[in-house]
Coordinates of C-alpha atoms in Angstrom, one line a residue:
M28 CA 28.5 6.8 -5.2
T29 CA 27.5 3.1 -4.9
V30 CA 27.6 0.9 -1.8
I31 CA 29.1 -1.9 -3.8
D32 CA 30.6 -1.7 -7.3
I33 CA 28.6 -3.8 -9.7
S34 CA 29.1 -3.9 -13.5
P35 CA 26.3 -2.7 -15.8
S36 CA 25.7 -6.1 -17.2
V37 CA 25.2 -7.6 -13.7
M38 CA 22.8 -4.7 -12.9
Q39 CA 20.8 -5.5 -16.0
F40 CA 20.6 -9.2 -15.0
L41 CA 19.5 -8.4 -11.5
L42 CA 16.6 -6.2 -12.7
A43 CA 15.5 -8.8 -15.2
F44 CA 15.8 -11.5 -12.6
I45 CA 13.7 -9.5 -10.1
V46 CA 10.9 -9.1 -12.7
V47 CA 11.0 -12.7 -14.2
A48 CA 11.9 -14.9 -11.2
P49 CA 8.5 -14.7 -9.4
L50 CA 6.8 -15.7 -12.6
L51 CA 9.0 -18.7 -13.1
G52 CA 8.6 -19.5 -9.4
A53 CA 4.8 -19.4 -9.9
L54 CA 5.1 -22.0 -12.7
A55 CA 7.4 -24.2 -10.6
A56 CA 4.9 -24.0 -7.6
L57 CA 2.2 -25.6 -9.8
L58 CA 4.4 -28.4 -11.0
P59 CA 4.8 -31.7 -9.0
A60 CA 7.7 -31.3 -6.5
P61 CA 10.8 -33.4 -7.2
P62 CA 11.0 -36.5 -5.0
G63 CA 13.8 -35.1 -2.9
L64 CA 12.0 -31.8 -2.2
K65 CA 8.6 -33.1 -1.3
G66 CA 9.3 -33.7 2.3
K67 CA 6.8 -35.2 4.7
N68 CA 4.3 -32.4 4.1
P69 CA 3.8 -31.3 0.4
D70 CA 1.8 -28.3 1.5
Q71 CA 4.6 -27.0 3.7
A72 CA 7.0 -27.7 0.9
V73 CA 5.2 -25.4 -1.6
L74 CA 4.9 -22.7 1.1
R75 CA 8.7 -23.0 1.7
H76 CA 9.1 -22.6 -2.1
G77 CA 7.2 -19.3 -1.9
V78 CA 9.4 -18.1 0.9
T79 CA 12.6 -19.1 -1.0
V80 CA 11.6 -17.4 -4.3
T81 CA 10.4 -14.2 -2.6
G82 CA 13.5 -14.2 -0.5
A83 CA 15.8 -14.5 -3.5
V84 CA 13.9 -11.6 -5.2
L85 CA 14.3 -9.5 -2.0
V86 CA 18.1 -10.3 -1.9
A87 CA 18.4 -9.3 -5.6
A88 CA 16.5 -6.1 -5.0
I89 CA 18.8 -5.2 -2.0
V90 CA 21.9 -5.9 -4.1
L91 CA 20.4 -3.8 -7.0
A92 CA 19.9 -0.9 -4.5
A93 CA 23.4 -1.3 -3.2
G94 CA 24.8 -1.2 -6.8
F95 CA 22.7 1.8 -7.7
D96 CA 24.6 5.0 -8.4
H97 CA 23.3 7.3 -5.7
D98 CA 25.1 10.3 -7.2
H99 CA 23.0 10.1 -10.3
P100 CA 19.5 9.0 -9.2
A101 CA 17.9 10.8 -12.1
T102 CA 19.6 8.6 -14.6
M103 CA 18.0 5.4 -15.7
Q104 CA 20.2 2.5 -14.6
A105 CA 20.2 -1.3 -15.1
T106 CA 18.5 -0.6 -18.4
T107 CA 17.6 -3.3 -21.0
D108 CA 16.1 -2.3 -24.3
I109 CA 15.2 -5.0 -26.8
S110 CA 12.8 -4.8 -29.7
W111 CA 9.7 -6.9 -29.1
I112 CA 7.0 -5.9 -31.6
P113 CA 8.8 -3.9 -34.4
A114 CA 5.5 -3.1 -36.3
L115 CA 4.2 -1.2 -33.2
D116 CA 7.7 -0.1 -32.0
V117 CA 7.0 -1.9 -28.7
R118 CA 10.2 -2.7 -26.9
I119 CA 11.1 -4.7 -23.8
H120 CA 12.6 -1.7 -22.1
L121 CA 13.5 -2.0 -18.4
G122 CA 15.2 0.5 -16.1
I123 CA 15.2 2.1 -12.6
D124 CA 15.8 5.5 -11.2
G125 CA 15.4 7.2 -7.8
I126 CA 11.6 7.2 -8.2
S127 CA 11.1 3.5 -9.0
L128 CA 13.9 2.0 -6.9
P129 CA 12.2 2.5 -3.5
L130 CA 8.9 1.1 -4.8
L131 CA 10.7 -1.9 -6.2
V132 CA 12.4 -2.7 -2.9
L133 CA 9.2 -2.1 -0.9
T134 CA 7.3 -4.5 -3.1
A135 CA 10.0 -7.2 -2.8
L136 CA 10.1 -6.7 1.0
L137 CA 6.3 -6.8 1.6
T138 CA 5.9 -9.9 -0.6
F139 CA 8.6 -11.8 1.2
L140 CA 7.1 -10.9 4.6
C141 CA 3.7 -12.0 3.4
A142 CA 5.2 -15.3 2.2
L143 CA 7.0 -15.8 5.5
Y144 CA 3.8 -15.1 7.4
S145 CA 1.8 -17.4 5.3
Y146 CA 4.2 -20.3 5.9
F147 CA 3.2 -20.3 9.5
K148 CA -0.4 -18.9 9.1
L149 CA -1.9 -19.9 5.8
P150 CA -5.4 -18.5 5.3
A151 CA -8.2 -21.0 5.1
G152 CA -9.0 -21.9 1.5
P153 CA -8.1 -24.2 -1.4
S154 CA -4.7 -25.7 -2.3
P155 CA -1.5 -23.9 -1.0
K156 CA 0.0 -24.5 -4.5
A157 CA -2.5 -22.1 -6.0
F158 CA -2.1 -19.6 -3.2
V159 CA 1.7 -19.5 -3.6
A160 CA 1.5 -19.3 -7.4
L161 CA -1.0 -16.4 -7.2
V162 CA 1.1 -14.4 -4.8
L163 CA 4.2 -14.9 -7.0
V164 CA 2.3 -13.8 -10.1
L165 CA 1.1 -10.8 -8.2
E166 CA 4.6 -9.9 -7.2
S167 CA 5.9 -10.3 -10.8
G168 CA 3.2 -7.9 -12.2
T169 CA 3.8 -5.3 -9.5
L170 CA 7.6 -5.3 -9.9
A171 CA 7.2 -5.1 -13.7
T172 CA 5.0 -2.1 -13.3
F173 CA 7.7 -0.2 -11.5
A174 CA 10.5 -1.4 -13.9
V175 CA 9.1 -1.2 -17.4
L176 CA 9.7 1.9 -19.6
D177 CA 7.3 1.2 -22.4
L178 CA 3.6 2.4 -22.3
L179 CA 2.2 -0.9 -23.6
L180 CA 4.3 -3.0 -21.3
F181 CA 3.3 -0.8 -18.4
F182 CA -0.4 -1.5 -19.3
L183 CA 0.2 -5.3 -19.5
A184 CA 2.1 -5.3 -16.1
F185 CA -0.6 -3.0 -14.6
E186 CA -3.3 -5.5 -15.6
M187 CA -1.3 -8.6 -14.7
V188 CA -2.0 -8.1 -11.0
L189 CA -5.8 -8.0 -11.3
I190 CA -6.5 -11.8 -11.7
P191 CA -4.3 -13.0 -8.9
M192 CA -5.8 -10.4 -6.5
Y193 CA -9.3 -11.4 -7.6
F194 CA -8.7 -15.1 -6.7
L195 CA -6.9 -14.3 -3.5
I196 CA -10.0 -12.4 -2.3
A197 CA -12.6 -14.7 -3.8
R198 CA -11.0 -18.0 -2.7
W199 CA -9.1 -17.2 0.5
G200 CA -11.2 -14.3 1.8
G201 CA -13.7 -14.0 4.5
D202 CA -17.4 -13.0 4.5
Q203 CA -18.8 -11.5 1.4
R204 CA -15.6 -12.4 -0.5
Q205 CA -17.3 -13.1 -3.8
A206 CA -19.1 -9.8 -4.0
A207 CA -16.0 -7.9 -2.9
A208 CA -13.8 -9.7 -5.5
W209 CA -16.3 -9.0 -8.3
K210 CA -16.5 -5.3 -7.3
F211 CA -12.7 -5.1 -7.3
I212 CA -12.3 -6.7 -10.7
L213 CA -15.1 -4.7 -12.4
Y214 CA -14.0 -1.3 -11.1
T215 CA -10.4 -1.9 -12.0
L216 CA -11.1 -3.4 -15.4
L217 CA -13.4 -0.7 -16.5
G218 CA -10.8 1.9 -15.4
S219 CA -8.1 0.0 -17.3
V220 CA -10.1 0.0 -20.6
V221 CA -10.3 3.8 -20.5
M222 CA -6.6 4.0 -19.6
L223 CA -5.5 1.9 -22.5
L224 CA -7.3 4.3 -24.9
G225 CA -5.3 7.2 -23.4
L226 CA -2.0 5.3 -23.7
L227 CA -2.7 4.4 -27.3
L228 CA -3.6 8.0 -28.0
I229 CA -0.2 9.2 -26.7
G230 CA 1.8 6.5 -28.5
L231 CA 0.1 7.1 -31.8
K232 CA 0.2 10.9 -31.7
S233 CA 3.8 11.1 -30.6
G234 CA 5.1 8.2 -32.7
T235 CA 6.6 6.3 -29.8
F236 CA 5.6 4.3 -26.7
D237 CA 9.0 4.8 -25.0
M238 CA 8.4 6.4 -21.6
V239 CA 11.9 7.9 -21.4
A240 CA 11.7 9.6 -24.9
L241 CA 8.2 10.9 -24.1
A242 CA 9.3 12.3 -20.7
T243 CA 12.3 14.0 -22.4
D244 CA 10.0 15.5 -25.0
N245 CA 7.9 16.8 -22.1
G246 CA 4.7 17.1 -24.2
R247 CA 6.2 19.2 -27.0
G248 CA 5.1 16.7 -29.6
L249 CA 1.5 16.6 -28.4
T250 CA -1.1 19.3 -28.8
T251 CA -2.9 20.6 -25.7
S252 CA -6.2 19.0 -26.7
V253 CA -4.5 15.6 -27.1
Q254 CA -2.8 16.0 -23.7
V255 CA -6.1 17.0 -22.0
I256 CA -7.9 13.9 -23.5
A257 CA -5.0 11.6 -22.6
V258 CA -4.8 12.9 -19.0
L259 CA -8.6 12.4 -18.6
A260 CA -8.5 8.9 -19.9
I261 CA -5.3 7.7 -18.3
G262 CA -6.1 9.6 -15.1
L263 CA -9.4 7.8 -14.7
G264 CA -7.8 4.4 -14.9
L265 CA -5.0 5.4 -12.4
A266 CA -7.5 7.0 -10.1
V267 CA -9.5 3.8 -9.7
K268 CA -6.4 1.9 -8.7
T269 CA -5.1 4.6 -6.3
P270 CA -8.1 4.9 -5.3
M271 CA -9.4 8.4 -5.5
W272 CA -12.7 9.6 -4.1
P273 CA -15.4 8.9 -5.4
L274 CA -13.9 5.9 -7.3
H275 CA -12.9 4.3 -4.0
S276 CA -15.9 2.2 -3.1
W277 CA -14.4 -1.1 -4.1
L278 CA -11.5 -0.7 -1.6
P279 CA -13.3 -1.1 1.8
D280 CA -15.1 -4.2 0.6
A281 CA -12.0 -5.7 -0.9
H282 CA -9.9 -5.1 2.3
T283 CA -12.6 -6.3 4.6
A284 CA -13.0 -9.6 2.7
A285 CA -9.4 -10.2 1.8
P286 CA -7.1 -12.5 3.8
T287 CA -4.4 -10.7 5.9
V288 CA -1.7 -11.1 3.3
G289 CA -4.1 -10.0 0.6
S290 CA -4.8 -6.8 2.5
V291 CA -1.1 -6.1 3.1
L292 CA -0.3 -6.5 -0.6
L293 CA -3.3 -4.5 -1.7
A294 CA -2.6 -1.6 0.5
G295 CA 1.2 -1.8 0.5
V296 CA 1.9 -2.1 -3.2
L297 CA -1.1 -2.3 -5.5
L298 CA -2.4 1.2 -4.6
K299 CA 1.0 2.6 -5.3
M300 CA 0.8 1.5 -9.0
G301 CA -1.9 4.2 -9.6
T302 CA 0.0 7.1 -8.1
Y303 CA 3.3 5.9 -9.7
G304 CA 1.5 6.1 -13.1
F305 CA 0.6 9.8 -12.4
V306 CA 4.3 10.6 -11.6
R307 CA 6.0 8.5 -14.3
I308 CA 3.6 9.1 -17.2
L309 CA 1.2 12.0 -16.8
L310 CA 3.4 14.6 -15.2
P311 CA 6.3 14.5 -17.7
V312 CA 4.4 13.3 -20.8
A313 CA 1.3 15.6 -20.7
P314 CA 2.2 18.6 -18.5
D315 CA -0.3 20.9 -20.1
G316 CA -3.1 18.4 -19.7
M317 CA -2.1 17.9 -16.1
R318 CA -2.1 21.6 -15.5
T319 CA -5.7 21.7 -16.7
F320 CA -6.8 19.0 -14.4
A321 CA -4.5 19.7 -11.4
P322 CA -7.1 21.8 -9.5
Y323 CA -9.8 19.2 -9.9
L324 CA -7.4 16.4 -8.9
A325 CA -6.5 18.4 -5.8
A326 CA -10.1 19.0 -5.0
F327 CA -10.9 15.3 -5.2
A328 CA -7.8 14.5 -3.2
V329 CA -8.8 16.7 -0.2
A330 CA -12.4 15.5 -0.5
G331 CA -11.0 12.0 -0.1
I332 CA -8.9 13.0 2.9
V333 CA -11.9 14.4 4.8
Y334 CA -14.3 11.7 3.6
G335 CA -12.0 8.9 4.6
S336 CA -11.4 10.4 8.0
L337 CA -15.1 11.0 8.6
A338 CA -15.9 7.4 7.6
C339 CA -13.3 6.2 10.0
L340 CA -14.7 8.3 12.8
A341 CA -18.2 6.9 12.1
L342 CA -16.9 3.4 12.2
A343 CA -14.9 4.0 15.4
R344 CA -17.8 5.4 17.5
T345 CA -19.3 3.2 20.2
G346 CA -22.3 1.2 19.0
A347 CA -21.5 1.5 15.2
K348 CA -20.5 -2.1 14.9
G349 CA -17.5 -0.9 12.8
D350 CA -15.1 -3.4 11.4
L351 CA -11.4 -2.6 12.2
K352 CA -10.2 -3.8 8.9
R353 CA -12.8 -1.7 7.1
L354 CA -11.6 1.3 9.2
I355 CA -8.0 0.9 8.1
A356 CA -9.2 0.6 4.5
Y357 CA -11.0 3.9 4.7
S358 CA -7.9 5.4 6.3
S359 CA -6.1 4.4 3.1
V360 CA -8.5 6.6 1.1
G361 CA -7.4 9.6 3.2
H362 CA -3.7 8.8 3.1
M363 CA -3.7 8.3 -0.7
G364 CA -5.5 11.7 -0.9
F365 CA -2.3 13.3 0.4
V366 CA -0.4 11.5 -2.3
L367 CA -2.7 12.8 -5.0
L368 CA -2.6 16.4 -3.5
G369 CA 1.2 16.4 -3.7
I370 CA 1.1 15.2 -7.3
A371 CA -1.5 17.9 -8.2
T372 CA 0.8 20.7 -7.0
M373 CA 3.2 19.8 -9.9
T374 CA 6.1 21.1 -7.8
P375 CA 9.2 19.2 -6.7
T376 CA 8.3 19.6 -3.0
G377 CA 4.8 18.3 -3.5
V378 CA 5.8 15.4 -5.8
N379 CA 8.6 14.4 -3.4
G380 CA 6.1 14.5 -0.6
A381 CA 3.8 12.2 -2.6
L382 CA 6.5 9.7 -3.2
F383 CA 7.6 9.7 0.4
A384 CA 4.0 9.3 1.5
N385 CA 3.7 6.4 -0.9
I386 CA 6.5 4.5 0.8
A387 CA 5.4 5.5 4.3
H388 CA 1.8 4.3 3.7
G389 CA 3.1 1.0 2.4
L390 CA 5.2 0.4 5.5
I391 CA 2.7 1.6 8.1
T392 CA -0.6 0.4 6.6
G393 CA 1.0 -3.0 5.7
L394 CA 2.0 -3.3 9.4
L395 CA -1.6 -2.2 10.5
F396 CA -3.2 -4.9 8.4
F397 CA -0.8 -7.5 9.7
L398 CA -1.8 -6.5 13.3
V399 CA -5.5 -6.3 12.6
G400 CA -5.3 -9.8 11.1
A401 CA -3.6 -11.0 14.2
V402 CA -6.2 -9.5 16.4
K403 CA -9.0 -11.0 14.3
D404 CA -7.3 -14.4 14.4
R405 CA -7.3 -14.3 18.2
Y406 CA -10.9 -13.2 18.6
G407 CA -12.5 -14.5 15.5
T408 CA -13.8 -11.0 14.7
A409 CA -12.6 -7.5 13.9
D410 CA -15.8 -5.8 15.2
L411 CA -14.8 -2.8 17.2
D412 CA -17.6 -3.0 19.7
T413 CA -16.7 -6.6 20.5
L414 CA -13.0 -5.8 20.7
A415 CA -13.6 -2.7 22.9
G416 CA -16.5 -4.0 25.0
A417 CA -16.6 -5.0 28.6
R418 CA -15.2 -8.4 27.8
G419 CA -13.2 -7.2 24.8
A420 CA -9.6 -7.0 23.8
A421 CA -7.9 -4.6 26.3
L422 CA -4.7 -5.5 24.5
Y423 CA -2.4 -3.7 26.9
G424 CA -3.5 -6.1 29.6
R425 CA -4.0 -9.3 27.6
A426 CA -1.3 -9.2 25.0
P427 CA 0.9 -6.2 25.9
R428 CA 3.4 -6.4 23.1
L429 CA 0.7 -6.8 20.4
G430 CA -1.2 -3.8 22.0
A431 CA 2.0 -1.7 22.1
L432 CA 2.8 -2.4 18.4
L433 CA -0.8 -1.6 17.4
A434 CA -0.5 1.7 19.2
F435 CA 2.8 2.4 17.5
A436 CA 1.4 1.7 14.1
A437 CA -1.6 3.9 14.8
V438 CA 0.4 6.9 15.9
A439 CA 2.7 6.4 12.9
S440 CA -0.4 6.4 10.6
L441 CA -1.6 9.7 12.1
G442 CA 1.7 11.4 11.2
L443 CA 3.5 11.7 14.5
P444 CA 6.8 13.6 13.9
G445 CA 9.8 11.3 14.0
L446 CA 8.0 8.5 12.2
A447 CA 7.6 7.9 8.4
G448 CA 4.0 9.2 8.1
F449 CA 5.0 12.7 9.1
W450 CA 7.3 13.8 6.2
G451 CA 5.0 12.9 3.3
E452 CA 2.0 14.8 4.6
M453 CA 4.1 17.8 5.6
L454 CA 5.8 18.1 2.2
T455 CA 2.5 17.7 0.3
L456 CA 1.0 20.5 2.3
F457 CA 4.1 22.7 1.7
G458 CA 3.7 22.0 -2.0
A459 CA 0.1 23.0 -1.9
Y460 CA 1.1 26.3 -0.2
S461 CA 3.1 27.3 -3.3
P462 CA 1.9 25.3 -6.4
A463 CA 3.4 25.3 -9.8
E464 CA 3.2 28.3 -12.1
G465 CA -0.1 28.7 -13.7
L466 CA -2.1 27.0 -10.9
S467 CA -4.3 29.1 -8.6
R468 CA -2.5 29.8 -5.4
P469 CA -5.7 30.8 -3.4
A470 CA -7.3 27.5 -4.5
F471 CA -4.4 25.4 -3.5
R472 CA -4.0 27.2 -0.2
T473 CA -7.6 26.4 0.5
F474 CA -6.8 22.7 -0.3
M475 CA -3.8 22.9 2.0
A476 CA -6.0 24.1 4.8
I477 CA -8.6 21.3 4.2
G478 CA -5.8 18.8 4.1
A479 CA -4.3 20.1 7.4
F480 CA -7.8 19.7 8.9
G481 CA -7.8 16.1 7.7
T482 CA -4.7 15.4 9.7
L483 CA -6.6 16.4 12.8
L484 CA -9.4 14.1 11.9
T485 CA -6.9 11.3 11.3
A486 CA -5.4 11.8 14.8
A487 CA -8.9 11.7 16.3
Y488 CA -10.0 8.4 14.9
M489 CA -6.6 6.7 15.3
L490 CA -6.5 7.7 19.0
I491 CA -10.1 6.5 19.5
V492 CA -9.0 3.1 18.0
V493 CA -6.0 2.9 20.4
R494 CA -8.2 3.8 23.4
R495 CA -10.9 1.4 22.6
V496 CA -8.9 -1.6 21.4
C497 CA -5.8 -1.3 23.4
M498 CA -7.2 0.0 26.6
G499 CA -10.8 -1.4 26.5
E500 CA -13.9 0.1 27.8
H501 CA -15.5 -0.3 31.3
A502 CA -19.2 -1.1 31.3
P503 CA -21.2 1.6 33.1
H504 CA -22.1 0.5 36.6
S505 CA -25.8 0.9 35.8
R506 CA -25.6 -1.6 33.1
L507 CA -24.2 -4.4 35.3
S508 CA -26.4 -7.4 36.0
P509 CA -27.8 -7.9 39.5
D510 CA -25.3 -10.7 40.1
E511 CA -22.4 -8.4 39.1
Q512 CA -23.6 -5.7 41.4
T513 CA -23.5 -7.9 44.5
P514 CA -21.0 -6.9 47.2
Q515 CA -19.1 -10.1 46.5
A516 CA -18.7 -9.1 42.9
A517 CA -17.6 -5.6 43.9
D518 CA -15.3 -6.5 46.8
G519 CA -14.4 -10.2 46.3
P520 CA -11.0 -11.5 45.4
Q521 CA -9.5 -10.7 42.0
Q522 CA -9.3 -13.3 39.3
S523 CA -5.6 -14.1 38.8
G524 CA -4.5 -13.1 35.4
A525 CA -7.9 -11.8 34.3
A526 CA -8.0 -8.8 32.0
G527 CA -10.7 -7.3 34.2
S528 CA -8.4 -7.0 37.2
P529 CA -6.7 -3.7 38.0
S530 CA -3.3 -5.3 37.7
S531 CA -3.9 -6.1 34.1
G532 CA -5.3 -2.8 33.0
G533 CA -8.8 -4.4 32.9
A534 CA -11.5 -4.0 30.4
G535 CA -14.5 -5.5 32.2
P536 CA -16.3 -6.4 35.4
R537 CA -14.1 -7.9 38.0
T538 CA -16.1 -11.1 38.1
A539 CA -15.5 -11.9 34.4
T540 CA -12.6 -14.2 33.9
T541 CA -10.9 -13.0 30.7
P542 CA -8.0 -15.2 29.8
Q543 CA -4.7 -14.0 28.5
L544 CA -4.2 -14.0 24.8
A545 CA -1.3 -15.3 22.9
D546 CA 1.1 -12.4 22.5
I547 CA 3.3 -11.9 19.5
H548 CA 4.6 -15.2 18.1
P549 CA 8.2 -15.4 16.8
Y550 CA 7.0 -15.7 13.1
E551 CA 4.8 -12.6 13.6
A552 CA 7.8 -10.7 15.1
A553 CA 9.9 -11.7 12.1
A554 CA 7.3 -10.4 9.7
W555 CA 6.5 -7.2 11.5
T556 CA 9.8 -6.0 12.9
P557 CA 11.3 -4.9 9.5
L558 CA 8.2 -2.7 8.9
A559 CA 8.3 -1.1 12.3
A560 CA 12.1 -0.5 12.1
L561 CA 11.9 1.1 8.6
T562 CA 9.0 3.3 9.8
V563 CA 11.4 4.7 12.5
V564 CA 14.4 4.9 10.1
A565 CA 12.4 6.8 7.4
G566 CA 11.0 9.1 10.1
L567 CA 14.4 10.0 11.7
W568 CA 16.4 10.0 8.5
P569 CA 14.2 11.1 5.6
A570 CA 17.2 12.1 3.5
V571 CA 17.8 8.5 2.6
L572 CA 14.6 8.5 0.5
L573 CA 14.4 12.1 -0.5
G574 CA 18.0 12.0 -1.7
L575 CA 16.9 9.4 -4.2
T576 CA 13.7 10.9 -5.4
D577 CA 14.4 14.6 -5.5
P578 CA 17.0 14.7 -8.4
A579 CA 14.8 12.3 -10.4
V580 CA 11.6 14.4 -9.7
Q581 CA 13.5 17.7 -10.6
Q582 CA 14.5 16.2 -14.0
L583 CA 11.1 14.6 -14.6
L584 CA 9.3 17.9 -14.1
A585 CA 11.8 19.8 -16.3
G586 CA 11.5 17.3 -19.2
G587 CA 14.9 15.9 -18.8
K588 CA 16.7 19.2 -19.0
S589 CA 18.0 19.5 -15.5

């Protein structure tokens, strides 16, 4: 069944256009604008160009999804297969199935929303031309990662995103941006070198780099020792990008320093490239190797869940001077731990949960970083003690719509039933309860229990964030200055419109005049509403996504036999 009937040749063109158009758009952004398109403000013209290109890619992705045959999501569709380097049997092989299609659409959507947001709120830094070009190159590399079906092309696309993200952090980031950018590039490059060795080992030992042929073979052409070495090498490279504890330490620094749109893209799509590699390459191509390492992967996954949650609790406590962006970054370590746990179960239930959690994390954490960026723009800081102090945010009283949306994103992130974050975590825990044959059931049930405990910790720190940032904190009476303790301060008339007044849900002493904040701007609403709406849709109607992924996962785990 397709929503609209599209011929195979048009589907091929759409997928190729989605991958190539951002790259061409990046080149066009760097060229001088034609006289008729310059307008009065060349900077705004190039930002408008970015919105146009990413919008066209999003439209193409939606049309591609509409033309996708939903009755056969396990079949590769819109395929292109052209010989590129005959001597190495490297081919330009593109295609999508039920696993890659949701990630493709998510990437196109988030990049368009980031371009739209940047048109109105460009981060401080060098030329807008370079900014737009880097975002478009980043989009092209990410989309290519989810569309290519050749191991070497996968590696090239995987690496293509590193340089744009490095410059986005280093040139448009905040404090400590140079150190954070270097840490990001060094960690990911070192992981990628090891991953390349593993990919070459698989290609040379099996005689092909074609991912479809390798998945169909299901490891039968590779010895167990080769599979174990390949999983270790490739898995390390993918684990850095995911990021898996303890290879995660680059992530909090990168998120804290990155501009808002950089954080959205980093959390929303770049982290998904690592987990996608586990599902697309390691599970079907080296099942024996994955079975050997699955318990260790699950152990690191649940360690990341608990570690990320404890780090967030430490940052959220009063007096810790925790950064809200850094807290959301550590929450990603925990959420991606659930994805890795689902993959480690090697069961359809667990892997489907991992893929669902991938999409949910992209929607919810992308929205959270947008919101945290907006709060930081309004206050000039993301320090939790400042935001929650006696003269802090109290967003419910000062910017009620912004506060409500932040609370919504927080409860979605903690896995509230009825929202997207719930289903992925639940399915991964179900998968851990009954792992694949050959895996230790007592061990995985222990991992399930630890993961379930992690959900409680997640709820704890997210609710603390909502209480402190959205509701604010009253200063204890004993800490008030003598002037603030006078009868006039205690009983005098209320400041009209002040956040400290009872009528506004106050966050501070009643003598403090705390002006209202700008609430959600129209361009912010345009960028954030789709993410909030899809979070609700995915939570209430999970079959839309699971109907795509489940048949593809079943076939992938069976080696193309089902």
